[in-house]
Coordinates of C-alpha atoms in Angstrom, one line a residue:
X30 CA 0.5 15.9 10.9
X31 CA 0.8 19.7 9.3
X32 CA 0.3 19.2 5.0
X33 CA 2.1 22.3 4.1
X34 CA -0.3 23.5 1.5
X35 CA 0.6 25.0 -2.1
X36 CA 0.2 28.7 -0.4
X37 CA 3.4 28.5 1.9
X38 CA 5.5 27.0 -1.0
X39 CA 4.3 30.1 -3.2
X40 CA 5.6 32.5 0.0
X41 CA 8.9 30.5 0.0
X42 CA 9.4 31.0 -3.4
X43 CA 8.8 34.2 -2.9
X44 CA 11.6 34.5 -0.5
X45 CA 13.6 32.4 -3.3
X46 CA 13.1 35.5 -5.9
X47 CA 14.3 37.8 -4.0
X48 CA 17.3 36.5 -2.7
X49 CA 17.6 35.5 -6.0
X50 CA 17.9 39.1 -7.5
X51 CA 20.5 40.1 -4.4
X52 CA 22.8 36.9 -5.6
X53 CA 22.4 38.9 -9.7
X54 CA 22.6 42.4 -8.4
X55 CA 26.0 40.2 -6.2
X56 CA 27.3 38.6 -9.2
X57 CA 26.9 41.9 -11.8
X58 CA 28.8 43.7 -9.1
X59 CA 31.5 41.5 -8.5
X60 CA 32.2 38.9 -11.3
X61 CA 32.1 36.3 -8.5
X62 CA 29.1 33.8 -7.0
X63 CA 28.0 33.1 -3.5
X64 CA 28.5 29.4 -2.9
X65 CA 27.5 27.2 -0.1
X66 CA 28.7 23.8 1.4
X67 CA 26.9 21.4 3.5
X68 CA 27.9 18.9 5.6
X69 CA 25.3 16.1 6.4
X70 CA 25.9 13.3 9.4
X71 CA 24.3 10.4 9.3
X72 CA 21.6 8.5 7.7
X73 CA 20.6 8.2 3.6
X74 CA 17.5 9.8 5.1
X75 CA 19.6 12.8 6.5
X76 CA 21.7 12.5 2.9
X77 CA 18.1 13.0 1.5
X78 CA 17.3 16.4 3.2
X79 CA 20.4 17.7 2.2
X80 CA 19.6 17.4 -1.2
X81 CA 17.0 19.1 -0.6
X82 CA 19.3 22.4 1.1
X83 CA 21.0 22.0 -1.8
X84 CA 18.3 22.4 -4.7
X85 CA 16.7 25.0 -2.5
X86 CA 20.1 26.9 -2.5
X87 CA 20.6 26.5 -6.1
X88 CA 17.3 28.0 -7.1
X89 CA 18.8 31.0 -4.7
X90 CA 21.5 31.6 -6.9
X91 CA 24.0 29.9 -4.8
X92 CA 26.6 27.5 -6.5
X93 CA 28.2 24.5 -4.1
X94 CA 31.6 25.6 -3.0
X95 CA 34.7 23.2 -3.4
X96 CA 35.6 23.4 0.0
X97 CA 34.3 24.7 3.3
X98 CA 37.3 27.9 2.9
X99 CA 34.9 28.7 -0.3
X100 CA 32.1 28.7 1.1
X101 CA 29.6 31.9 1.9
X102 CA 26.7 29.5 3.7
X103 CA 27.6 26.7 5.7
X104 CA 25.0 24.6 6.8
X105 CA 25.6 21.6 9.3
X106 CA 22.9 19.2 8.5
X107 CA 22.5 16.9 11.8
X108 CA 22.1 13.5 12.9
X109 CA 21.6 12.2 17.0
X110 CA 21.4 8.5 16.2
X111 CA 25.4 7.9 16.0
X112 CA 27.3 7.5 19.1
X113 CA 29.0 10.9 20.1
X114 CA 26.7 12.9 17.1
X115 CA 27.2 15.7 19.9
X116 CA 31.1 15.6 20.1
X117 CA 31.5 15.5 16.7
X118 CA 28.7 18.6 16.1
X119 CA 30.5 20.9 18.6
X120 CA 33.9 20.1 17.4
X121 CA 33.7 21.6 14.1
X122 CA 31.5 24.0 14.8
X123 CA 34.6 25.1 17.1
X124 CA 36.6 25.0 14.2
X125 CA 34.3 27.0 12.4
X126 CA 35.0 30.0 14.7
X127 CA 38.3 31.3 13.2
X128 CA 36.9 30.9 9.9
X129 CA 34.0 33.3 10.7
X130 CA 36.4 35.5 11.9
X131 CA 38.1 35.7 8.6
X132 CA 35.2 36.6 6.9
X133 CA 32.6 38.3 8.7
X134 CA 30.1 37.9 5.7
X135 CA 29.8 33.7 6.1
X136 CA 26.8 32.5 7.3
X137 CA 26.5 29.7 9.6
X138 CA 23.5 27.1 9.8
X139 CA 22.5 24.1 11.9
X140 CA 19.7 22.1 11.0
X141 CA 18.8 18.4 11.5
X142 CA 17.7 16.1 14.0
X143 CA 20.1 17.2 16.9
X144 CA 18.3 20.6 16.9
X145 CA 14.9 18.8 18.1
X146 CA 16.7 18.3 21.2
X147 CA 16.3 21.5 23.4
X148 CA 19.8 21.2 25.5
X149 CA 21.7 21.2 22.2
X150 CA 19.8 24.8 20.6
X151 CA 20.3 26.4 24.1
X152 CA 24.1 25.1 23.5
X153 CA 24.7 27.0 20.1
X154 CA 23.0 29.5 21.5
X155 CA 25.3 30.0 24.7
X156 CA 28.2 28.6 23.3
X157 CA 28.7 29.4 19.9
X158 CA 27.3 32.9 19.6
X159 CA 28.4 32.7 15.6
X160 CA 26.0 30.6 14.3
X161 CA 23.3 32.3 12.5
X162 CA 20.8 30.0 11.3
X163 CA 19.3 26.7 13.6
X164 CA 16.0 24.9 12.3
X165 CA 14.9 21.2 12.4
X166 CA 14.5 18.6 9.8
X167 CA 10.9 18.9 9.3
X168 CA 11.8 22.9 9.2
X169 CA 13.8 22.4 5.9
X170 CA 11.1 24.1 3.9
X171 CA 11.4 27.5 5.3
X172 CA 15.1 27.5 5.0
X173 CA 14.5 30.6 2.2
X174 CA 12.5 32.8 4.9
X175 CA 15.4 32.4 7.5
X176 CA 17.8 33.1 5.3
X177 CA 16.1 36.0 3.8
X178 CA 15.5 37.3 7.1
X179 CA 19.2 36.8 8.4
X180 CA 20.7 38.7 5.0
X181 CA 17.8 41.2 5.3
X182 CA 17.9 42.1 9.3
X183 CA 21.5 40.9 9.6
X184 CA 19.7 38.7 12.9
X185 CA 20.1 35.0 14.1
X186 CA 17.1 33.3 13.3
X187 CA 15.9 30.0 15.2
X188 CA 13.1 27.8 14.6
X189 CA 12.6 24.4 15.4
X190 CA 8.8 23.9 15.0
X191 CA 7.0 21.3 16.9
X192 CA 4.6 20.3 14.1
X193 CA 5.5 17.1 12.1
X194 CA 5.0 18.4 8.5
X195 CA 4.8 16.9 5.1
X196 CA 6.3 18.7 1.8
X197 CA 5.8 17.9 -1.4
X198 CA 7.4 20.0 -4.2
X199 CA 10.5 20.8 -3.0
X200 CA 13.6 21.3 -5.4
X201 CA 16.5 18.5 -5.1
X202 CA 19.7 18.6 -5.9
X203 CA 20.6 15.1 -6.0
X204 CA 24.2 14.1 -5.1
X205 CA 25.1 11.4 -7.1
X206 CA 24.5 11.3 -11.3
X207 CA 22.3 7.5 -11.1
X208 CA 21.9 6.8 -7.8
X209 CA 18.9 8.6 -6.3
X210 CA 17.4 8.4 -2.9
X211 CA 13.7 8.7 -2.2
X212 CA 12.0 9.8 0.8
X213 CA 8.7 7.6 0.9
X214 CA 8.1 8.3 4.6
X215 CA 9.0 10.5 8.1
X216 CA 9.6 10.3 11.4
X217 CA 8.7 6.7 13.7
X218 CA 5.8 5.5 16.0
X219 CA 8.0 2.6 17.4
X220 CA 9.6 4.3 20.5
X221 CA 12.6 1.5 21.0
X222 CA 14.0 2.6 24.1
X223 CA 17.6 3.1 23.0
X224 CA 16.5 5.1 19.9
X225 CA 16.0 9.3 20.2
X226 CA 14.2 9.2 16.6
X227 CA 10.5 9.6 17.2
X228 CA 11.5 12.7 19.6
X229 CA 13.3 14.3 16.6
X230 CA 11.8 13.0 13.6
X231 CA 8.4 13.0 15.2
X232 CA 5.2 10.6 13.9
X233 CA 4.9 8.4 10.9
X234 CA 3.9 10.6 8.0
X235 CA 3.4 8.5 4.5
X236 CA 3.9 10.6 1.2
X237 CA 0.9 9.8 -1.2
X238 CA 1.9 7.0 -3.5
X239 CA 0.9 9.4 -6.9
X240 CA 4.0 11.8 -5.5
X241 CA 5.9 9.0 -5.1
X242 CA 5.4 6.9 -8.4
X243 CA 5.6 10.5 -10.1
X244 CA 8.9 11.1 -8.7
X245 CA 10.2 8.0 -9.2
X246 CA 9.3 8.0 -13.0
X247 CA 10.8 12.0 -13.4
X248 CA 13.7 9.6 -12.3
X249 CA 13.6 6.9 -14.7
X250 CA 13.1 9.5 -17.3
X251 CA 16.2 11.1 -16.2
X252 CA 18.6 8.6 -16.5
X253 CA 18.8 7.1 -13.0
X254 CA 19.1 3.5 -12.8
X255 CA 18.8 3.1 -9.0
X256 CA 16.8 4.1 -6.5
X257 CA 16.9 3.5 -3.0
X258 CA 13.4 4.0 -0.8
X259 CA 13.9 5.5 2.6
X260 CA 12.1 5.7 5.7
X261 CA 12.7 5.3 9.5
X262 CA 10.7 2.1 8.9
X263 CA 9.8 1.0 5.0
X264 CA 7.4 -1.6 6.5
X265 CA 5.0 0.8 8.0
X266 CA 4.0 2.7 4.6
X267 CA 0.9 3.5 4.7
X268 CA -0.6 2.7 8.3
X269 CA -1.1 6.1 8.5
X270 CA -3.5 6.2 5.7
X271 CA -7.4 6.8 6.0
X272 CA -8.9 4.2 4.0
X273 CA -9.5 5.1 0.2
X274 CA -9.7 1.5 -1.8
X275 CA -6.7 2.4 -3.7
X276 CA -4.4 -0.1 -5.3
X277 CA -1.6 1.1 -3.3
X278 CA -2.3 0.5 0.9
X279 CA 1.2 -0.8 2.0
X280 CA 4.7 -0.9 1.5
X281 CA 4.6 -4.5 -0.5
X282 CA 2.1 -2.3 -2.9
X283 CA 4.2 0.4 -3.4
X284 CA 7.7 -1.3 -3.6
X285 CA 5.6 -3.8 -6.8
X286 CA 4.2 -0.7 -8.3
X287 CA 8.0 1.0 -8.1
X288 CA 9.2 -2.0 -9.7
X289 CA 7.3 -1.4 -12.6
X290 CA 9.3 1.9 -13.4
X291 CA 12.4 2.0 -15.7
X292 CA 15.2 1.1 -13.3
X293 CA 17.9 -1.5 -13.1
X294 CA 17.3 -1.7 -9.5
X295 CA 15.4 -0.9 -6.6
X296 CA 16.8 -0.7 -2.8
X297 CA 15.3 -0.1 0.3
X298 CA 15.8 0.7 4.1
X299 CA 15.0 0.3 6.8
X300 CA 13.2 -2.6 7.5
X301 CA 11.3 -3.6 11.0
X302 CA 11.6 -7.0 11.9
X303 CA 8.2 -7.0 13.5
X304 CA 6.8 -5.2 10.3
X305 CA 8.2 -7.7 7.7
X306 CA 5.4 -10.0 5.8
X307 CA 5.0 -12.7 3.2
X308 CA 3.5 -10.5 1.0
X309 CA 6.1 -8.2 1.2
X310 CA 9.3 -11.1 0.6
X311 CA 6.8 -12.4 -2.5
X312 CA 6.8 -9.0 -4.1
X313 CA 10.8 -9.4 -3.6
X314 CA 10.7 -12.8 -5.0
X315 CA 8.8 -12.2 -8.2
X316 CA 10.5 -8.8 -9.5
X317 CA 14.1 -9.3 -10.1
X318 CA 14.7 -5.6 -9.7
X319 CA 14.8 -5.5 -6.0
X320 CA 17.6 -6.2 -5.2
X321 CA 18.0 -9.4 -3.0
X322 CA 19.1 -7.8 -0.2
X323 CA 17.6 -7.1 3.3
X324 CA 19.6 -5.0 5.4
X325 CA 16.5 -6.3 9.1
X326 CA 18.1 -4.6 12.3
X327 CA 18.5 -7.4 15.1
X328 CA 19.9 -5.1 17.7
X329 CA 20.3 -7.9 20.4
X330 CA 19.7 -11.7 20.6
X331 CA 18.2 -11.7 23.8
X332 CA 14.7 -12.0 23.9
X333 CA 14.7 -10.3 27.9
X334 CA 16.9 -7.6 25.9
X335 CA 14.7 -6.9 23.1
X336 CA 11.7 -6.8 25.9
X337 CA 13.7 -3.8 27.6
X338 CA 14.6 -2.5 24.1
X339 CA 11.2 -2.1 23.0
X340 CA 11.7 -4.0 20.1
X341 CA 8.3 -5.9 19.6
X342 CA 10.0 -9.5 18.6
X343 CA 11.1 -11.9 20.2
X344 CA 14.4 -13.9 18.8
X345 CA 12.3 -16.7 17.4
X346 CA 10.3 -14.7 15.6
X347 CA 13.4 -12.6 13.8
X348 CA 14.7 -16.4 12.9
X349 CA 11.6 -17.8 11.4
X350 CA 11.2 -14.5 9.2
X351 CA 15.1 -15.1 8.0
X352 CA 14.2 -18.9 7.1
X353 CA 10.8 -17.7 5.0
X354 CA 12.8 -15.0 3.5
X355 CA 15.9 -17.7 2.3
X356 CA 13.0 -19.8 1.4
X357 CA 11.6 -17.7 -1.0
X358 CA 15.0 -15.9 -2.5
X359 CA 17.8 -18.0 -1.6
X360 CA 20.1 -15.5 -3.1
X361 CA 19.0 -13.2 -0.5
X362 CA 21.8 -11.5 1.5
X363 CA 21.0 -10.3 5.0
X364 CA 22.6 -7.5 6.7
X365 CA 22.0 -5.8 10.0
X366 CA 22.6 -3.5 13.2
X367 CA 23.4 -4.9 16.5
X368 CA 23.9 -2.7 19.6
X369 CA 26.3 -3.9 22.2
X370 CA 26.0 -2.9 26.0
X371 CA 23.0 -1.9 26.1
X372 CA 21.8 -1.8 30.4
X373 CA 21.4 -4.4 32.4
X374 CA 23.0 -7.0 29.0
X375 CA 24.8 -10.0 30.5
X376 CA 27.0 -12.9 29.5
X377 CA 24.2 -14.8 29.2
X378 CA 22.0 -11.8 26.5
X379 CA 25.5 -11.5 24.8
X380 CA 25.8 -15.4 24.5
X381 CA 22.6 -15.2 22.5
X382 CA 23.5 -12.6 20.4
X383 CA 26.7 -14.3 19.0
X384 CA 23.9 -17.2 18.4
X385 CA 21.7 -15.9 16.6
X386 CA 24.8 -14.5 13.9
X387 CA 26.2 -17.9 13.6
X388 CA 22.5 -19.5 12.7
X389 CA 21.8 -15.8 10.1
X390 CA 25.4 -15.7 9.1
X391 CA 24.6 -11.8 8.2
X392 CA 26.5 -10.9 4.6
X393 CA 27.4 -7.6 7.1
X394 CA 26.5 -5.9 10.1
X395 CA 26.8 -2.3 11.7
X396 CA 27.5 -2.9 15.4
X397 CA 27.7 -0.5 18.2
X398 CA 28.5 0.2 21.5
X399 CA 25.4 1.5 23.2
X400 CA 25.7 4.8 23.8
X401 CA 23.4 7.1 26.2
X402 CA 20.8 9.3 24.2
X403 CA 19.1 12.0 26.7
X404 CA 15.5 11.4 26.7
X405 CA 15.3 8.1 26.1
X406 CA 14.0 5.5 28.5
X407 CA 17.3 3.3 28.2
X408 CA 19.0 6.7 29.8
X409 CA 17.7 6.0 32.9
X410 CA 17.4 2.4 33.1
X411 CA 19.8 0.6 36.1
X412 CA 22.7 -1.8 35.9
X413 CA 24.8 -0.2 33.1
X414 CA 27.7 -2.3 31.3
X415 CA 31.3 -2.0 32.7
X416 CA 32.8 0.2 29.7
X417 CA 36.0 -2.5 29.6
X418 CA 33.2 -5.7 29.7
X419 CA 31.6 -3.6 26.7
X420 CA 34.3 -3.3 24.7
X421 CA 35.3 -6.8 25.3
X422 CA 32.2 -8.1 23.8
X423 CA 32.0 -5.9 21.4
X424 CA 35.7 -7.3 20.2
X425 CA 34.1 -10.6 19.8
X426 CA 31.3 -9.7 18.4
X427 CA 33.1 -8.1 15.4
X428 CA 35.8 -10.7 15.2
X429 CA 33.0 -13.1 14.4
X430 CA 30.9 -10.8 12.0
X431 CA 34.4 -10.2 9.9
X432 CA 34.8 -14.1 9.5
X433 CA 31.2 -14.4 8.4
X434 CA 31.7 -11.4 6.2
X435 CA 34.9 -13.0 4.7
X436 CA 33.3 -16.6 4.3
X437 CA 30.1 -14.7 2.5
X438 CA 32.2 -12.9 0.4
X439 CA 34.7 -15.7 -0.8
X440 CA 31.3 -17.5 -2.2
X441 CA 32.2 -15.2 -5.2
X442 CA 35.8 -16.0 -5.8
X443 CA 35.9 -16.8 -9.4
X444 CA 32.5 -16.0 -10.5
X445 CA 31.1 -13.0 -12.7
X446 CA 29.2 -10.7 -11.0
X447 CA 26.9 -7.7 -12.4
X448 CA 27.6 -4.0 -10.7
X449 CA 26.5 -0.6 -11.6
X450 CA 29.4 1.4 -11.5
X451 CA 30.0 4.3 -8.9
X452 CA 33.0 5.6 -10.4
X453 CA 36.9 5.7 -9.8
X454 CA 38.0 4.4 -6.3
X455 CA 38.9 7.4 -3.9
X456 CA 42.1 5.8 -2.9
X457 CA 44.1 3.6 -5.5
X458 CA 44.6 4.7 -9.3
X459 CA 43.3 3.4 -12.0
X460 CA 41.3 1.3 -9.5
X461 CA 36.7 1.6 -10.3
X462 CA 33.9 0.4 -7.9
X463 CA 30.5 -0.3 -7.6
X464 CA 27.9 -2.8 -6.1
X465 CA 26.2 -6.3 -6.6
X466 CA 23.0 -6.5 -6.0
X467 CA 23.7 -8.0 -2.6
X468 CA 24.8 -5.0 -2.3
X469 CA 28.3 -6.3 -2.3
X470 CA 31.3 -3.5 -2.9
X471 CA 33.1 -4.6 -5.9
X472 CA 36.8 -3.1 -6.9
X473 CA 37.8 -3.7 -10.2
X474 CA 40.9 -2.9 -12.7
X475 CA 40.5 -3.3 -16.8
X476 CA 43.1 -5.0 -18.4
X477 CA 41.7 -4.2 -21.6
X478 CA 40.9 -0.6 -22.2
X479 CA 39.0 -1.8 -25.6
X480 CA 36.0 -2.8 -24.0
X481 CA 35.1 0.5 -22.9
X482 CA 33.7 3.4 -25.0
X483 CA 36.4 5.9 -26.7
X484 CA 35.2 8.5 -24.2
X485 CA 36.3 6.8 -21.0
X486 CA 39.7 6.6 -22.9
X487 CA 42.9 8.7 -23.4
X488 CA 45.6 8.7 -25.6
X489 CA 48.0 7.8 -22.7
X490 CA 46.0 4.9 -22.0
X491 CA 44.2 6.1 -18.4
X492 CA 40.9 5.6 -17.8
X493 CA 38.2 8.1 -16.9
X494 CA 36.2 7.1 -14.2
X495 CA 33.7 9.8 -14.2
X496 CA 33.1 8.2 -17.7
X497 CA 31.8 4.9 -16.6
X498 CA 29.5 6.1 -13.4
X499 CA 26.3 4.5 -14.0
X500 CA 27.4 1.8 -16.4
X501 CA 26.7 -1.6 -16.1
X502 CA 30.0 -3.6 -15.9
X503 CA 30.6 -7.5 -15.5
X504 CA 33.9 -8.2 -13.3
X505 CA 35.4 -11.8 -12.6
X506 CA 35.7 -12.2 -9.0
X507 CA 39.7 -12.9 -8.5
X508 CA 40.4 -12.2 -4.9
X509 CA 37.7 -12.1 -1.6
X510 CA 38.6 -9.6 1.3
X511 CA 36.3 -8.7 4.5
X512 CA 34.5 -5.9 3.0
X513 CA 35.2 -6.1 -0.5
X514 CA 35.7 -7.9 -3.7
X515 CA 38.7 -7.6 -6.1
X516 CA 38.2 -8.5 -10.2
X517 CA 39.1 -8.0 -13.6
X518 CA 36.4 -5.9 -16.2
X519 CA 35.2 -8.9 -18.6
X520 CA 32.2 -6.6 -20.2
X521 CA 30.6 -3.2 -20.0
X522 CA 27.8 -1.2 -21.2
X523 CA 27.1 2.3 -20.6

């Protein structure tokens, strides 16, 4: 692991002024701004990095565009863990071809995990002569030096190092106004055989827990109520540590100490099953402020499958930690990921599966079609699943997740529940939204417009819903669907 040390920032920030004093000297000029837009794919942890474009941009100068037509920097922020992350890369950058050619000035980026893999750079850089900028997640750092360089010698740069760094410092930009996400960890050591991840992400890298508990409280201070702690695997924190005979050695430490800090709650993902401990569910237990919720990927039922997935548990073992955990929080929602297809599965694995979600009875559950990742082991294992047989059992599999989904969430029907708002719902008027803590999404209406503040009011009698983001609201659970709740505003506080 590279520490990249006070001396690099500095030269960034260098690179930071003077692009800086072109975006003035372009501004004076003009009237107008450079802006930039990003698009990020994937995970909260990719969502997390491109924050981090983003506050590095804004100390630039730049200002984030409305749209991608707007924008003078487009950066394409990357993810290889989602089935056809390639298809989906190399279709818009397609569509970002005529745009270019509209305006020569725009500047093209691709960063993320997909650029670790070697067959995708040489791609871009056969296929899509355009782009101008390609660097890799733990590259995001030096993203002022390459684009100083590119405005400067007008020449493509690429750089994907092969060091697995750790940055502290950086600016943020965070994306929503009381939801923040917090990096506490990089990259994985568990090599699952499906999973391209440690190739891109690289080794486990653990911030220090003083740069965490500082950012967490510049939070708190701030305003933000939740917080959601990322890593590749939450339950390793701190393996990677020399011993020091600090308070803080392990996730359960850290995730106690956060829980101290000014926030109304505390989420985090993602858990290994093999990694979870007692200590960790009695931290949960005794601080109401994590949420009791515990998203623990299964990925198959089959104990021979989870051998060939390289998933270090056997079925058993994921079964007796669910039945501790429900033990010591019985409010405890469980959600999870289950992969479907994977080579050589049969009836039989399959069979297992679907048993091991009627004994869990998982609140909800990403599922997935396996899907080929080059440079995995699983890529070249034998006996691959008939593509119709797949998507057969992937059918079932999902028909019986949405009943257990719809039975979980019709335990609420008539009762009052507690969400932090998120705002106005993107596609019905006069319709708001936020989550429980079982991290249920709740869809609410107010019926009477008096029991929120003046400000979220008009004269007309519409509600503002950028007004209520971040409020606390309580909402009478009226009607129960598969993925969401439906209710009535009985209270709020701001």
């Amino acid at each position: 692991m590279t520490i990249i040390e006070q001396a690099e920032l500095e030269r960034q920030q260098r690179y930071i002024g003077q692009i800086g004093q072109c975006m003035e000297a372009y501004r004076s000029e003009t009237g107008f701004s450079r802006r930039y837009w990003i698009h990020t794919y994937g995970c909260q942890l990719n969502e997390n990095d491109g924050e981090k474009l983003a506050g590095l941009l804004g100390e630039m100068g730049y200002l984030e565009a409305a749209g991608l037509r707007e924008a003078d920097l487009i950066i394409l922020n990357t993810c290889s863990v989602r089935e056809h992350a390639d298809d989906r890369l190399f279709g818009n950058l397609g569509r970002l071809k005529n745009l270019r050619q509209e305006k020569p000035d725009l500047v093209i980026a691709v960063c993320g995990c997909m650029m670790k893999q070697p067959e995708h750079v040489a791609r871009i850089s056969r296929s899509f002569s355009f782009v101008d900028l390609v660097f890799g997640p733990q590259d995001i750092y030096r993203l002022p030096e390459l684009l100083y360089l590119r405005l400067l010698d007008e020449k493509k740069q690429y750089l994907v190092g092969d060091e697995d760094t750790l940055v502290e410092g950086l600016p943020i930009h965070r994306a929503r106004r009381f939801r923040a996400l917090c990096s506490i960890m990089y990259g994985c050591n568990n090599f699952c055989t499906y999973c391209i991840v440690p190739y891109t992400r690289g080794r486990e890298r653990s911030r220090q827990p003083g740069d965490i508990l500082r950012e967490l409280r510049e939070l708190a201070l701030s305003g933000y109520r939740e917080v959601m702690l990322l890593g590749q695997n939450v339950n390793s924190y701190g393996q990677d540590f020399e011993e020091t005979g600090g308070d803080i050695r392990d996730f359960s430490d850290l995730l106690e100490a956060a829980a101290r800090e000014n926030f109304y709650r505390i989420r985090f993902m993602t858990s290994h099953p093999k990694d979870i401990s007692e200590k960790l569910l009695k931290v949960m237990a005794a601080n109401p402020v994590i949420e009791p919720h515990l998203h623990l990927p299964l990925q198959s039922g089959s104990n021979r499958v989870l051998g060939q997935m390289n998933r270090q548990y056997t079925r058993e073992q994921y079964l007796a930690t669910v039945t501790r955990a429900r033990q010591l929080i019985p409010n405890l929602a469980f959600s999870t990921d289950i992969i479907v297809g994977f080579p050589g599965e049969t009836e039989e694995d399959f069979a297992d599966t679907l048993d091991i979600m009627r004994q869990v009875r998982f609140a909800s559950a990403f599922t997935f079609l396996y899907s080929k990742r080059t440079g995995t082991p699983a890529a070249e294992m034998p006996n691959p699943v008939d593509p119709a047989v797949m998507h057969e059992r992937f059918d079932r599999l999902t028909a019986l997740q949405d009943a257990h989904s719809l039975a979980y969430n019709r335990q609420s029907l008539g009762q009052t529940v507690e969400i932090l708002v998120e705002g106005a719902s993107a596609k019905q008027d006069q319709v708001f939204s936020g989550r429980t803590g079982q991290n249920q999404l709740v869809n609410f209406t107010v019926a009477d417009p008096a029991l929120l503040p003046a400000e979220a009011r008009s004269p007309d009698g519409r509600i503002d819903g950028s007004r209520l983001e971040g409020g606390l609201a309580r909402v009478r659970v009226t009607d129960a669907k598969t993925f969401s709740l439906f209710g009535v505003l009985e209270a709020y506080r701001p």
